[in-house]
Amino acid sequence: MIILKSDDEIKKIALASKIVAEILRLLETMIKPGVTTKEVEQYVEKIIKERNGVPAFKGYKGYPSSLCTSINHEVVHGIPSKKRVLKDGDIISIDVGVVYRGFIGDAARTYPVGNVSEATKRLLRVAEDSLYKGIEKACQNNRVSDISHAIQNYVEKNGYSVVRNFVGHGVGKSLHEEPQIPNYGQPNKGPLLRKGMVLAIEPMVNAGTSDVVIMNDGWTAVTTDGMPSAHFEHTVVVTDDKPQILTRL
């Protein structure tokens, strides 16, 4: 069942989303060579606590950490560790969810670590642009797959692939609500988009194959060919007019 949010509920989701947006902005100065992913998690937990929020991911279906830190060929759900040290030329995808006053904001961003190659910069640029191509279609009376198709078309036109094992989703009081939002598909399919729907749109874009496999920790998804992957996500609300991005400052 798709839950349409009231104006008051959207305001509450926006408050949680603002915390997420602040975190992703603050991480710009923290993400650098020599930092461990555990240090990133501790920093994020501190910010969430200072703003009277709660990490949305910790304990969700048994997930052990407050955020996901996925490096290079890791697509999603990388678990922070004291042993994972960021190196010059890496990329790291940070996925953050915050519960505030009972509602959730959810967003992700992939950061360059130090000096990265031009090929890596292009991957990040296309992945982020594909998110906005999808968001443009999050309009009343479009359908869910219009978002999906816009993302896939842009990504593949630029020579990359979209991950098919994981999808975007509705968000509100729960982290994952209906509808599911794949990052591929034909247009004009799936549920009709209506005012009050709040969506977490999140393309995951691979430099090589779209195929992924789950590592022995039961969480971390990696590309099967070892090629890098980038992940960008925003929480967005469908309105009478243009879609409103809640996780952007």
Coordinates of C-alpha atoms in Angstrom, one line a residue:
M1 CA 0.0 0.0 0.0
I2 CA 1.3 3.4 -1.0
I3 CA 0.9 6.0 1.8
L4 CA 0.2 9.6 0.8
K5 CA 1.6 12.0 3.3
S6 CA -0.2 15.1 4.7
D7 CA 1.4 18.5 4.6
D8 CA 2.2 18.1 8.3
E9 CA 3.9 14.8 7.7
I10 CA 5.9 16.1 4.8
K11 CA 7.2 18.9 7.1
K12 CA 8.3 16.3 9.6
I13 CA 10.1 14.3 6.9
A14 CA 11.7 17.5 5.7
L15 CA 13.1 18.1 9.2
A16 CA 14.7 14.6 9.2
S17 CA 15.9 15.1 5.7
K18 CA 17.6 18.4 6.6
I19 CA 19.7 16.6 9.1
V20 CA 20.7 14.1 6.5
A21 CA 21.6 16.9 4.1
E22 CA 23.7 18.7 6.7
I23 CA 25.6 15.4 7.3
L24 CA 26.4 14.9 3.7
R25 CA 27.6 18.5 3.4
L26 CA 29.8 18.2 6.5
L27 CA 31.3 15.0 5.2
E28 CA 32.8 16.9 2.3
T29 CA 35.7 18.1 4.6
M30 CA 36.0 14.8 6.5
I31 CA 36.4 12.4 3.6
K32 CA 40.1 12.3 2.8
P33 CA 43.0 9.9 2.7
G34 CA 43.9 8.3 6.1
V35 CA 40.4 8.4 7.6
T36 CA 38.8 5.1 8.5
T37 CA 35.2 4.3 7.7
K38 CA 34.6 3.7 11.4
E39 CA 35.7 7.3 12.1
V40 CA 33.2 8.5 9.5
E41 CA 30.4 6.5 11.3
Q42 CA 31.4 7.9 14.7
Y43 CA 31.4 11.5 13.3
V44 CA 27.9 11.0 11.7
E45 CA 26.5 9.5 14.9
K46 CA 27.7 12.5 16.8
I47 CA 26.0 14.9 14.5
I48 CA 22.7 12.9 14.6
K49 CA 22.8 12.8 18.4
E50 CA 23.5 16.6 18.6
R51 CA 20.4 17.2 16.5
N52 CA 18.2 14.9 18.6
G53 CA 17.8 12.3 15.8
V54 CA 18.3 8.6 15.7
P55 CA 20.2 6.6 13.0
A56 CA 17.6 4.9 10.9
F57 CA 19.8 2.1 9.7
K58 CA 21.2 0.8 12.9
G59 CA 19.5 -2.5 13.8
Y60 CA 17.3 -2.3 10.7
K61 CA 16.8 -6.0 9.7
G62 CA 20.0 -6.7 11.7
Y63 CA 22.2 -4.1 10.0
P64 CA 25.0 -3.4 12.6
S65 CA 25.9 0.2 11.8
S66 CA 24.5 3.7 11.6
L67 CA 25.4 4.3 8.0
C68 CA 26.7 2.5 4.9
T69 CA 30.2 3.1 3.7
S70 CA 30.9 1.5 0.3
I71 CA 34.3 1.9 -1.3
N72 CA 35.2 1.6 -5.0
H73 CA 33.7 -1.6 -6.3
E74 CA 31.4 -1.9 -3.3
V75 CA 27.9 -0.8 -4.5
V76 CA 25.9 -0.5 -1.3
H77 CA 25.7 -1.6 2.4
G78 CA 29.4 -1.5 3.2
I79 CA 29.9 -1.8 6.9
P80 CA 32.1 0.8 8.6
S81 CA 35.3 -0.6 10.1
K82 CA 38.4 0.5 11.9
K83 CA 40.4 -1.5 9.3
R84 CA 39.0 0.3 6.3
V85 CA 41.3 3.2 5.6
L86 CA 40.5 5.6 2.8
K87 CA 43.3 6.0 0.2
D88 CA 44.1 8.7 -2.4
G89 CA 42.1 7.9 -5.5
D90 CA 39.3 5.9 -3.8
I91 CA 35.7 6.8 -4.0
I92 CA 33.3 6.1 -1.1
S93 CA 29.5 6.0 -1.2
I94 CA 27.9 7.2 2.0
D95 CA 24.2 6.3 2.6
V96 CA 22.6 7.9 5.6
G97 CA 19.1 7.7 7.2
V98 CA 17.9 9.7 10.1
V99 CA 14.7 9.3 12.3
Y100 CA 13.5 12.6 13.7
R101 CA 10.2 12.9 15.5
G102 CA 9.1 9.6 14.1
F103 CA 9.8 10.3 10.4
I104 CA 12.7 9.4 8.2
G105 CA 15.0 11.2 5.7
D106 CA 17.3 9.1 3.5
A107 CA 20.0 10.1 1.1
A108 CA 23.3 9.0 -0.3
R109 CA 26.3 10.5 -2.1
T110 CA 29.6 9.2 -3.5
Y111 CA 32.7 11.2 -2.6
P112 CA 36.1 11.3 -4.3
V113 CA 39.0 10.7 -1.9
G114 CA 41.9 13.0 -2.6
N115 CA 42.9 13.0 -6.3
V116 CA 40.8 10.7 -8.5
S117 CA 41.2 9.9 -12.1
E118 CA 39.2 11.7 -14.9
A119 CA 37.4 8.4 -15.6
T120 CA 36.3 8.3 -12.0
K121 CA 35.1 11.9 -12.0
R122 CA 33.0 11.1 -15.1
L123 CA 31.4 8.1 -13.4
L124 CA 30.4 10.2 -10.4
R125 CA 29.1 13.0 -12.6
V126 CA 27.0 10.7 -14.7
A127 CA 25.6 8.9 -11.7
E128 CA 24.6 12.1 -10.0
D129 CA 23.1 13.5 -13.1
S130 CA 21.1 10.4 -13.6
L131 CA 19.5 11.0 -10.2
Y132 CA 18.3 14.4 -11.3
K133 CA 17.0 12.9 -14.6
G134 CA 14.9 10.6 -12.5
I135 CA 13.8 13.3 -10.1
E136 CA 12.5 15.4 -13.1
K137 CA 10.0 12.6 -13.8
A138 CA 8.7 12.5 -10.2
C139 CA 5.6 14.5 -11.1
Q140 CA 1.9 14.0 -10.5
N141 CA 0.3 11.8 -13.1
N142 CA 3.5 10.3 -14.3
R143 CA 4.2 6.7 -13.4
V144 CA 6.9 5.1 -11.3
S145 CA 8.6 3.6 -14.3
D146 CA 9.0 7.0 -15.9
I147 CA 11.6 7.7 -13.2
S148 CA 13.2 4.3 -13.8
H149 CA 13.4 4.7 -17.6
A150 CA 14.9 8.2 -17.4
I151 CA 17.7 7.0 -15.1
Q152 CA 18.4 3.9 -17.2
N153 CA 18.3 5.8 -20.5
Y154 CA 20.8 8.4 -19.3
V155 CA 23.2 6.0 -17.7
E156 CA 23.3 3.6 -20.6
K157 CA 23.6 6.4 -23.1
N158 CA 26.8 7.4 -21.3
G159 CA 28.3 3.9 -21.4
Y160 CA 27.6 2.7 -17.9
S161 CA 25.1 0.2 -16.3
V162 CA 22.5 0.4 -13.6
V163 CA 22.3 -2.0 -10.8
R164 CA 19.0 -4.0 -10.9
N165 CA 19.3 -5.9 -7.6
F166 CA 18.4 -2.8 -5.5
V167 CA 15.7 -0.2 -5.9
G168 CA 14.5 3.1 -4.6
H169 CA 11.4 3.2 -2.4
G170 CA 8.8 5.2 -0.6
V171 CA 9.8 6.6 2.8
G172 CA 8.0 8.1 5.8
K173 CA 7.5 6.5 9.2
S174 CA 9.2 3.4 7.8
L175 CA 12.5 3.3 6.0
H176 CA 11.3 1.2 3.1
E177 CA 7.7 1.8 2.0
E178 CA 5.8 1.2 -1.3
P179 CA 6.3 1.9 -4.1
Q180 CA 9.6 0.2 -5.1
I181 CA 11.4 2.3 -7.7
P182 CA 13.8 0.3 -10.0
N183 CA 16.5 2.2 -11.8
Y184 CA 15.5 0.6 -15.1
G185 CA 12.4 -0.3 -17.1
Q186 CA 10.0 0.8 -19.8
P187 CA 8.1 4.1 -19.3
N188 CA 4.5 4.5 -18.4
K189 CA 4.4 1.4 -16.1
G190 CA 3.7 0.9 -12.4
P191 CA 1.8 3.0 -9.9
L192 CA 0.6 6.5 -10.8
L193 CA 2.5 9.2 -9.0
R194 CA 0.3 11.4 -6.8
K195 CA 0.7 14.5 -4.7
G196 CA 1.9 13.5 -1.2
M197 CA 4.0 10.5 -2.3
V198 CA 7.5 10.7 -0.7
L199 CA 10.1 8.8 -2.6
A200 CA 13.8 7.9 -2.0
I201 CA 15.2 7.8 -5.6
E202 CA 18.6 6.2 -5.7
P203 CA 20.5 5.1 -8.8
M204 CA 23.5 2.9 -8.4
V205 CA 25.7 3.1 -11.4
N206 CA 28.5 0.7 -12.4
A207 CA 31.5 1.4 -14.6
G208 CA 31.3 -2.2 -15.9
T209 CA 28.7 -4.9 -15.6
S210 CA 25.4 -4.4 -13.7
D211 CA 25.9 -7.7 -11.9
V212 CA 26.6 -7.7 -8.1
V213 CA 27.2 -10.3 -5.5
I214 CA 26.8 -10.2 -1.7
M215 CA 30.0 -10.6 0.4
N216 CA 30.4 -13.0 3.3
D217 CA 29.4 -10.4 5.8
G218 CA 25.8 -10.8 4.5
W219 CA 25.5 -7.1 3.6
T220 CA 28.1 -5.6 1.4
A221 CA 27.2 -5.8 -2.3
V222 CA 30.1 -5.6 -4.8
T223 CA 30.4 -5.5 -8.6
T224 CA 31.3 -9.0 -10.0
D225 CA 33.9 -7.5 -12.3
G226 CA 35.6 -5.4 -9.7
M227 CA 34.8 -2.1 -11.5
P228 CA 33.8 0.9 -9.5
S229 CA 30.3 1.9 -8.6
A230 CA 28.7 5.2 -7.6
H231 CA 25.5 5.8 -5.6
F232 CA 23.4 9.0 -5.3
E233 CA 20.1 9.4 -3.5
H234 CA 17.6 12.0 -2.5
T235 CA 14.3 12.0 -0.6
V236 CA 11.7 13.7 -2.9
V237 CA 8.1 14.7 -2.5
V238 CA 5.6 14.7 -5.4
T239 CA 3.7 18.0 -5.4
D240 CA 1.1 19.8 -7.6
D241 CA 4.1 21.3 -9.4
K242 CA 7.7 20.3 -9.6
P243 CA 9.1 17.6 -7.4
Q244 CA 10.6 19.0 -4.1
I245 CA 13.9 17.6 -3.0
L246 CA 13.9 17.4 0.8
T247 CA 17.5 16.2 1.3
R248 CA 19.2 19.2 -0.3
L249 CA 20.2 22.2 1.7

